[in-house]
CSV table of C-alpha atoms in Angstrom, one decimal:
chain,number,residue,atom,x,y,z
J,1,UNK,CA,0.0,0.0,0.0
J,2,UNK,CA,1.1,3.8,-0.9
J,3,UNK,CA,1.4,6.0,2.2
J,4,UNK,CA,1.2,10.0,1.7
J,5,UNK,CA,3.3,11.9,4.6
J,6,UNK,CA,0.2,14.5,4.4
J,7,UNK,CA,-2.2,13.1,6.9
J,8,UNK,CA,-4.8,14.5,10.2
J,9,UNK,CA,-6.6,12.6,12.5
J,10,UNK,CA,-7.9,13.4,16.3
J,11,UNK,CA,-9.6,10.7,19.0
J,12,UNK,CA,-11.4,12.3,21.8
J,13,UNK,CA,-11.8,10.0,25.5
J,14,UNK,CA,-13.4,10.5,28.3
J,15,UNK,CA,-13.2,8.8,31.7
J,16,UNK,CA,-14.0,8.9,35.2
J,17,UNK,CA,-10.7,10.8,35.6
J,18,UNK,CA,-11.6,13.3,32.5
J,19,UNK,CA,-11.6,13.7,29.0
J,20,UNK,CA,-8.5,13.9,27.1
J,21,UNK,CA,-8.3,14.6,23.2
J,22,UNK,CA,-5.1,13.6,21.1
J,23,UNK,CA,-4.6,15.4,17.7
J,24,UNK,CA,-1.9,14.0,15.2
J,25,UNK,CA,-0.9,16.1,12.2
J,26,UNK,CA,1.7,14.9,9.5
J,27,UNK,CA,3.5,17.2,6.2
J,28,UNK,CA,6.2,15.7,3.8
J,29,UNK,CA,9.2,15.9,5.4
J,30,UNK,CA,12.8,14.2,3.9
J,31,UNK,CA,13.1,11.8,7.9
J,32,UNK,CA,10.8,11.1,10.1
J,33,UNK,CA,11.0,13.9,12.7
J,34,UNK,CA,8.2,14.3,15.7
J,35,UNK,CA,7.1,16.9,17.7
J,36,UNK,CA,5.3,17.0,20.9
J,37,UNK,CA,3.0,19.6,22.6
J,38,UNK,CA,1.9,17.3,26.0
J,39,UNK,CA,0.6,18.6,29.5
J,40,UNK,CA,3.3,18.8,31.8
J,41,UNK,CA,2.2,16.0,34.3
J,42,UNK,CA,2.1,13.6,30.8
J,43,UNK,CA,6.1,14.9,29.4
J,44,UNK,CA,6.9,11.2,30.5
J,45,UNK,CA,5.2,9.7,27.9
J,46,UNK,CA,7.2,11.9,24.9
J,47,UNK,CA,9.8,8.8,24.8
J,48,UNK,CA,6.8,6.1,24.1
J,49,UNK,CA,5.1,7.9,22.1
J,50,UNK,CA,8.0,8.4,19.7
J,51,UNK,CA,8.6,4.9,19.7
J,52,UNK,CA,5.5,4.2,18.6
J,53,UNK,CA,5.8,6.8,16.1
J,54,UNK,CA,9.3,5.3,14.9
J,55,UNK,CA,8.1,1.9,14.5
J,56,UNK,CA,5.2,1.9,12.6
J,57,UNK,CA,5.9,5.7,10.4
J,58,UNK,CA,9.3,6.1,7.6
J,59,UNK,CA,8.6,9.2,7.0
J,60,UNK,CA,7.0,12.8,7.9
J,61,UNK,CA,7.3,15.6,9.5
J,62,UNK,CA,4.1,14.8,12.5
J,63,UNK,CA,3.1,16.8,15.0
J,64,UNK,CA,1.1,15.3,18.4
J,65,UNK,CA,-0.8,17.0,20.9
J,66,UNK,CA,-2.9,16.3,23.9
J,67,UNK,CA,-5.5,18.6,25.6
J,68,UNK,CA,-6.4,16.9,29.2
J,69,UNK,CA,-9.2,18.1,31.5
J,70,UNK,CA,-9.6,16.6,34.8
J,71,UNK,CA,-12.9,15.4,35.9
J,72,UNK,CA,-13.0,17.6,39.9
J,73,UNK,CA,-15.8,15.3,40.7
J,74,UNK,CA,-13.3,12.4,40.6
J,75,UNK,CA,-11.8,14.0,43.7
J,76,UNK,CA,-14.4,15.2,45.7
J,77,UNK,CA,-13.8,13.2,48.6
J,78,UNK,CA,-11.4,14.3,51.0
J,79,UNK,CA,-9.8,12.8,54.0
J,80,UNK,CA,-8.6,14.2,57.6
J,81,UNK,CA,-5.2,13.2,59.2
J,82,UNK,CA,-6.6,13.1,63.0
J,83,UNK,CA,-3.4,12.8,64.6
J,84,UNK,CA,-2.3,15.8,62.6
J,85,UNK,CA,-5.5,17.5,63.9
J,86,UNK,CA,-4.7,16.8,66.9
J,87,UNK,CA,-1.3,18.1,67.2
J,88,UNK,CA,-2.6,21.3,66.1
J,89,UNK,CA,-5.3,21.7,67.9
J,90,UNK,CA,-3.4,21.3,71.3
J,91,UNK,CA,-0.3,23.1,70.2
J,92,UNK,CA,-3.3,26.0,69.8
J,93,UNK,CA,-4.5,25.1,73.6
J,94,UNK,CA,-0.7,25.3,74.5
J,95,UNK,CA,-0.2,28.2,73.3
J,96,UNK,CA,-3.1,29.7,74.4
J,97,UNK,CA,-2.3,28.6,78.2
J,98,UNK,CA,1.2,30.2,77.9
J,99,UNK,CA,-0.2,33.5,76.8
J,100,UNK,CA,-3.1,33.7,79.4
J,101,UNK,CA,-5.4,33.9,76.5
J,102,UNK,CA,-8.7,31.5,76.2
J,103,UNK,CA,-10.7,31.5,73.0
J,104,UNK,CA,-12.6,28.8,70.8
J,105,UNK,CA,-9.8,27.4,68.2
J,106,UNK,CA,-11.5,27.8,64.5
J,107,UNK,CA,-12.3,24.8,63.1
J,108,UNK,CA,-11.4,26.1,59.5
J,109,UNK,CA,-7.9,27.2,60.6
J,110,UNK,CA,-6.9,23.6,61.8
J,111,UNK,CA,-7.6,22.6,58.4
J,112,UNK,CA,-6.2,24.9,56.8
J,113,UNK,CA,-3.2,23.6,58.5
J,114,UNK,CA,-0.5,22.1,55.3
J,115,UNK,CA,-1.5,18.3,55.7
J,116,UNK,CA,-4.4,18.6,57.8
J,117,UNK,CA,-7.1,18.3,54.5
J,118,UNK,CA,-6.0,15.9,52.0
J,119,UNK,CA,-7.4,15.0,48.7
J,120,UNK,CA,-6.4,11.5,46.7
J,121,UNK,CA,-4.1,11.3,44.6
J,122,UNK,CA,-5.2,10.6,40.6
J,123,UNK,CA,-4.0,7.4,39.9
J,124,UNK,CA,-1.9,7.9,37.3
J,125,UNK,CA,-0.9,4.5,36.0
J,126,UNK,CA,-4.4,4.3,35.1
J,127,UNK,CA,-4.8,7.5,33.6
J,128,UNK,CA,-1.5,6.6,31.5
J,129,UNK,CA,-3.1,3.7,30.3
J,130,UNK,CA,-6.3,5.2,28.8
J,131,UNK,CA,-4.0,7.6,27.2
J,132,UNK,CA,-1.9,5.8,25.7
J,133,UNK,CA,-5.0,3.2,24.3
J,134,UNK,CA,-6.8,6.5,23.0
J,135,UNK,CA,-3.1,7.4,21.3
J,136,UNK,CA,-2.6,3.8,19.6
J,137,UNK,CA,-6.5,4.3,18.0
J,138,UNK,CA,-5.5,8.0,16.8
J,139,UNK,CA,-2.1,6.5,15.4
J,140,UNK,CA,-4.1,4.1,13.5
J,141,UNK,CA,-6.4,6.2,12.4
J,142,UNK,CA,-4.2,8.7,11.3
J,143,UNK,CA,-2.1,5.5,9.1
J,144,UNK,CA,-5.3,4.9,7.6
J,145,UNK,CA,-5.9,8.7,6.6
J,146,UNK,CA,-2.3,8.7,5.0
J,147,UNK,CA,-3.4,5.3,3.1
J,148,UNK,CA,-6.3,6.7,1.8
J,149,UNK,CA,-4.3,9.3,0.2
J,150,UNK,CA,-1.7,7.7,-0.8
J,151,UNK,CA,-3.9,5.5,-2.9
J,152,UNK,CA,-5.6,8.6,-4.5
J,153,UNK,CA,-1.7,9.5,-5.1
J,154,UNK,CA,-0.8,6.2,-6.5
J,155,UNK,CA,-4.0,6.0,-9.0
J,156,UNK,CA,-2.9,9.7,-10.5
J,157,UNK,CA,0.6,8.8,-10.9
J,158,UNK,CA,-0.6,5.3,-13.0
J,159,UNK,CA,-2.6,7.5,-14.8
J,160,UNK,CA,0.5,9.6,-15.8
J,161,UNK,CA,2.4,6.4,-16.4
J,162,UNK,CA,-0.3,5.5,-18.8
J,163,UNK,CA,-0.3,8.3,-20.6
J,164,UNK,CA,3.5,8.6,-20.8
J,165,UNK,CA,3.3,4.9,-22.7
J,166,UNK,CA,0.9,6.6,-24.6
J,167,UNK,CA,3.1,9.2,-26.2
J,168,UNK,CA,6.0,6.7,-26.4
J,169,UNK,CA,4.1,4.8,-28.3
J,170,UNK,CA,2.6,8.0,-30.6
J,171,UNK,CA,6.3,9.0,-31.2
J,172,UNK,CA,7.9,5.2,-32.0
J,173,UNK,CA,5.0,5.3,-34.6
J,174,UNK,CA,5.6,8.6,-36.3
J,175,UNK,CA,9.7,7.9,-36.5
J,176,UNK,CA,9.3,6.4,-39.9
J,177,UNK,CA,7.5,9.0,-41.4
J,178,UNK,CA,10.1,11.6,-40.0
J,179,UNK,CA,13.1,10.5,-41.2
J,180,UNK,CA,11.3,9.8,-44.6
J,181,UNK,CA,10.6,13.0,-45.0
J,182,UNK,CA,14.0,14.7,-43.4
J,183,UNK,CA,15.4,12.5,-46.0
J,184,UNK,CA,13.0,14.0,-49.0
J,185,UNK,CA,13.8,17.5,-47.1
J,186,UNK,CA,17.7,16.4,-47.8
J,187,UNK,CA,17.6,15.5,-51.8
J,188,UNK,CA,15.1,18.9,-52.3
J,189,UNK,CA,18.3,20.8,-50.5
J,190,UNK,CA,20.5,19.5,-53.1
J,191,UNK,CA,18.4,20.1,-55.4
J,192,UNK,CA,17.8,23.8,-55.0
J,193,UNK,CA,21.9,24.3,-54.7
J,194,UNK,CA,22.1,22.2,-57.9
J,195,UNK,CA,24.4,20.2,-56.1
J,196,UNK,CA,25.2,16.7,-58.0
J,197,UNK,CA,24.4,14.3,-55.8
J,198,UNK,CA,26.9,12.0,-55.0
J,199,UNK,CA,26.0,8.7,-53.3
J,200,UNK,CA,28.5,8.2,-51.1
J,201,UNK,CA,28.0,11.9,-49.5
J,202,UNK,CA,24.3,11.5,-49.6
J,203,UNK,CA,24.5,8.2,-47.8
J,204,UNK,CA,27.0,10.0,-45.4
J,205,UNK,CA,24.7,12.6,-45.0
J,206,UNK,CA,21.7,10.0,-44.5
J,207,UNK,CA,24.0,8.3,-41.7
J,208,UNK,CA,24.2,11.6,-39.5
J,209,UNK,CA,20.9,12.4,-40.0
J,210,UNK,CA,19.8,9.2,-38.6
J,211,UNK,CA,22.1,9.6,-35.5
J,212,UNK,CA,20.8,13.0,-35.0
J,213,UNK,CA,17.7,11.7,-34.8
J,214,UNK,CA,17.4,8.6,-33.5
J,215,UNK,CA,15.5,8.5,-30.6
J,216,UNK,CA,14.7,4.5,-30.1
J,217,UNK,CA,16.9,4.1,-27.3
J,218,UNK,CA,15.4,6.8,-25.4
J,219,UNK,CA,11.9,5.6,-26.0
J,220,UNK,CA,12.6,1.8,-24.9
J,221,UNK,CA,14.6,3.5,-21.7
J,222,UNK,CA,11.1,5.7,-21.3
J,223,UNK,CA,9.3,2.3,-21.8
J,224,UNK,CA,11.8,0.8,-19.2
J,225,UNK,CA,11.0,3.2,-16.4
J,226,UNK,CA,7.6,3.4,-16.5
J,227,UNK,CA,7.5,-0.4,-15.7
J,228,UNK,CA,9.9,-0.3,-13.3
J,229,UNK,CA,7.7,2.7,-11.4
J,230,UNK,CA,4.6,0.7,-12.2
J,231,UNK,CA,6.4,-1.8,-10.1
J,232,UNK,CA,7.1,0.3,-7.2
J,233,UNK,CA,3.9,1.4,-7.1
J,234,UNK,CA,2.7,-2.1,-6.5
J,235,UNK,CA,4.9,-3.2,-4.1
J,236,UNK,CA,3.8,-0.2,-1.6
J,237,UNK,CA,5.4,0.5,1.5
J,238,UNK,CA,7.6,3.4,2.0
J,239,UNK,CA,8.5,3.9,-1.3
J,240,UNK,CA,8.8,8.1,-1.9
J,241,UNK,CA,12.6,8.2,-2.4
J,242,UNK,CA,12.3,5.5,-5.4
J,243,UNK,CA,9.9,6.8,-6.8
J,244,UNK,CA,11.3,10.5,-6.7
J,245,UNK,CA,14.5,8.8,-8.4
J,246,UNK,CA,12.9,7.7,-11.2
J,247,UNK,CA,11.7,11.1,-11.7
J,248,UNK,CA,15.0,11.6,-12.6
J,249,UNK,CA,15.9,9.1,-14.8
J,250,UNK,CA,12.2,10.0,-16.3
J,251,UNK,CA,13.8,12.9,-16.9
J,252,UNK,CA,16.8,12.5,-18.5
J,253,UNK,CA,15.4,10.8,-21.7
J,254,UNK,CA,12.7,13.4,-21.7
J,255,UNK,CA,15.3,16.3,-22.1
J,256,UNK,CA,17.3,13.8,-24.6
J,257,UNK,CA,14.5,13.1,-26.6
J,258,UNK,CA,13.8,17.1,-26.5
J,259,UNK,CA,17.0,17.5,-27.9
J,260,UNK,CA,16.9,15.2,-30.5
J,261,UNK,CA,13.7,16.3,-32.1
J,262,UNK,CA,13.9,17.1,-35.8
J,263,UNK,CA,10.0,18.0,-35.9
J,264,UNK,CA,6.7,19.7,-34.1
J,265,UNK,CA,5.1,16.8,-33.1
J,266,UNK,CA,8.5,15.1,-31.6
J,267,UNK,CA,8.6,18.5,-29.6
J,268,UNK,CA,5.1,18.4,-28.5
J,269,UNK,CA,5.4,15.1,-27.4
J,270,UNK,CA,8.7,15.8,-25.7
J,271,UNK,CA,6.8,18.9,-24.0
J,272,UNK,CA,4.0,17.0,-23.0
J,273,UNK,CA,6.6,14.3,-21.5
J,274,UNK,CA,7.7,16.7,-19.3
J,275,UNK,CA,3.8,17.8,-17.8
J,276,UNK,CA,3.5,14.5,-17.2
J,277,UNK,CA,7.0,13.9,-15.3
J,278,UNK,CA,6.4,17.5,-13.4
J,279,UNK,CA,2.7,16.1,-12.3
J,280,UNK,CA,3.9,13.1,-11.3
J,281,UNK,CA,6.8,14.2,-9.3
J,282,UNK,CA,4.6,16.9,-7.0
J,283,UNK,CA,2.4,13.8,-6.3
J,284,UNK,CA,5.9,12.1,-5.0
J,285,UNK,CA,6.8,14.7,-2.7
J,286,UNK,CA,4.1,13.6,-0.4
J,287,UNK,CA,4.1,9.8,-0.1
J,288,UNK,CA,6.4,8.0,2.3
């Protein structure tokens, strides 16, 4: 399967503890690089999460956030350290003996007292947990969002494949009829200079000619590449950097065959070669 690096997907939870909502964004990117934005309490899960981003991602530049919201009701109860309380309170009734004063001790000011009131701790292992559940859904959610594209991807670029074969073909078939008449364009030349015509120069002159404008071995090279891409394409997998070298070789025997052109329709088709490469090669840029 073709993966694009351009990909978005978000998984909300909710919990007794709270809701939490992850968010994963991808671009093209040359490596796999990762970025976090995470809630302080949750920076010790940066190193997981990037593994689990390195072993099932090539490459992408993919950005991962998490918004958390705790759930107050989850610690509404609280609890009372009597002993505590009571060490305050008759510290209070001490101190109050040694100054001579006597009052009612404030109920709300022993537990105000740091450690007095205490509320339990979130369990965090468990909160970890469900995080990290949620994360593996949104990671394979978001693989499935880069899959989807990348098969869009893939079907455009066999469709530029095709149509590259398509002007190979239109070009191999119109040779013959170019080089008769470049050679019928020759002998009227000679003609107008009222040059005799000497065979061995005219068949020297034929020979260059058909070096100039050979082109077969560019055409079965172009032929060559486009099943050797067709190939890539169906073998999937992180594939970009293949691809995008192909796009090179693609190319080269464009340009060539450019060069060699000794008509309109040998241009166009050279012209059109390189659309099709250029289309082709902005669709690369994004898969893996």
């Amino acid at each position: 399967m073709i993966y694009s690096m351009t990909a978005y997907a978000r998984k909300e939870i909710k919990c007794d503890w709270g809701n939490a909502v992850w968010e994963i964004r991808s671009v093209n990117q040359r490596y796999l690089e990762t970025y976090f934005r995470l809630p302080e309490q949750f920076r010790g899960l940066e190193p997981v999460l990037r593994e689990r981003f390195r072993k099932r991602l090539a490459r992408g530049k993919v950005e991962c956030s998490l918004r958390f919201e705790n759930n107050p009701a989850a610690n509404s109860e609280l609890s009372i350290d009597e002993a505590l309380a009571k060490q305050v309170i008759n510290a209070a009734n001490q101190v109050m003996t040694l100054t001579g004063e006597e009052s009612r001790i404030n109920p709300f000011q022993v537990m105000q007292w740091p450690g007095v009131m205490e509320t339990p701790e979130q369990d965090m292992d468990t909160i970890n947990k469900d995080l990290l559940s949620a994360f593996d859904n949104a990671l394979s959610d978001f693989i499935e969002a880069r899959g989807r594209e990348g098969e869009n991807m893939k079907a455009l670029i066999e469709q530029r494949l095709t149509a590259i074969t398509d002007e190979v073909v239109k070009v191999r078939a119109r040779m013959p009829e170019i080089l008769e008449w470049q050679r019928e364009r020759l002998f009227n030349k000679f003609e107008e200079a009222k040059v005799e015509l000497d065979a061995s120069r005219v068949e020297q002159e034929l020979i260059l000619l058909a070096q100039k404008s050979d082109v077969a071995e560019e055409l079965d090279r172009l032929d060559s590449h486009v099943k050797e891409a067709t190939n890539i394409l169906k073998k999937g997998g992180a594939c970009g950097r293949r691809l995008d070298f192909m796009m090179q070789e693609f190319n080269r025997e464009s340009n060539t065959l450019a060069s060699k052109s000794i008509s309109t329709d040998i241009t166009a088709s050279g012209v059109e070669l390189k659309v099709l490469i250029e289309q082709m090669r902005e669709q690369i840029q994004n898969i893996e």
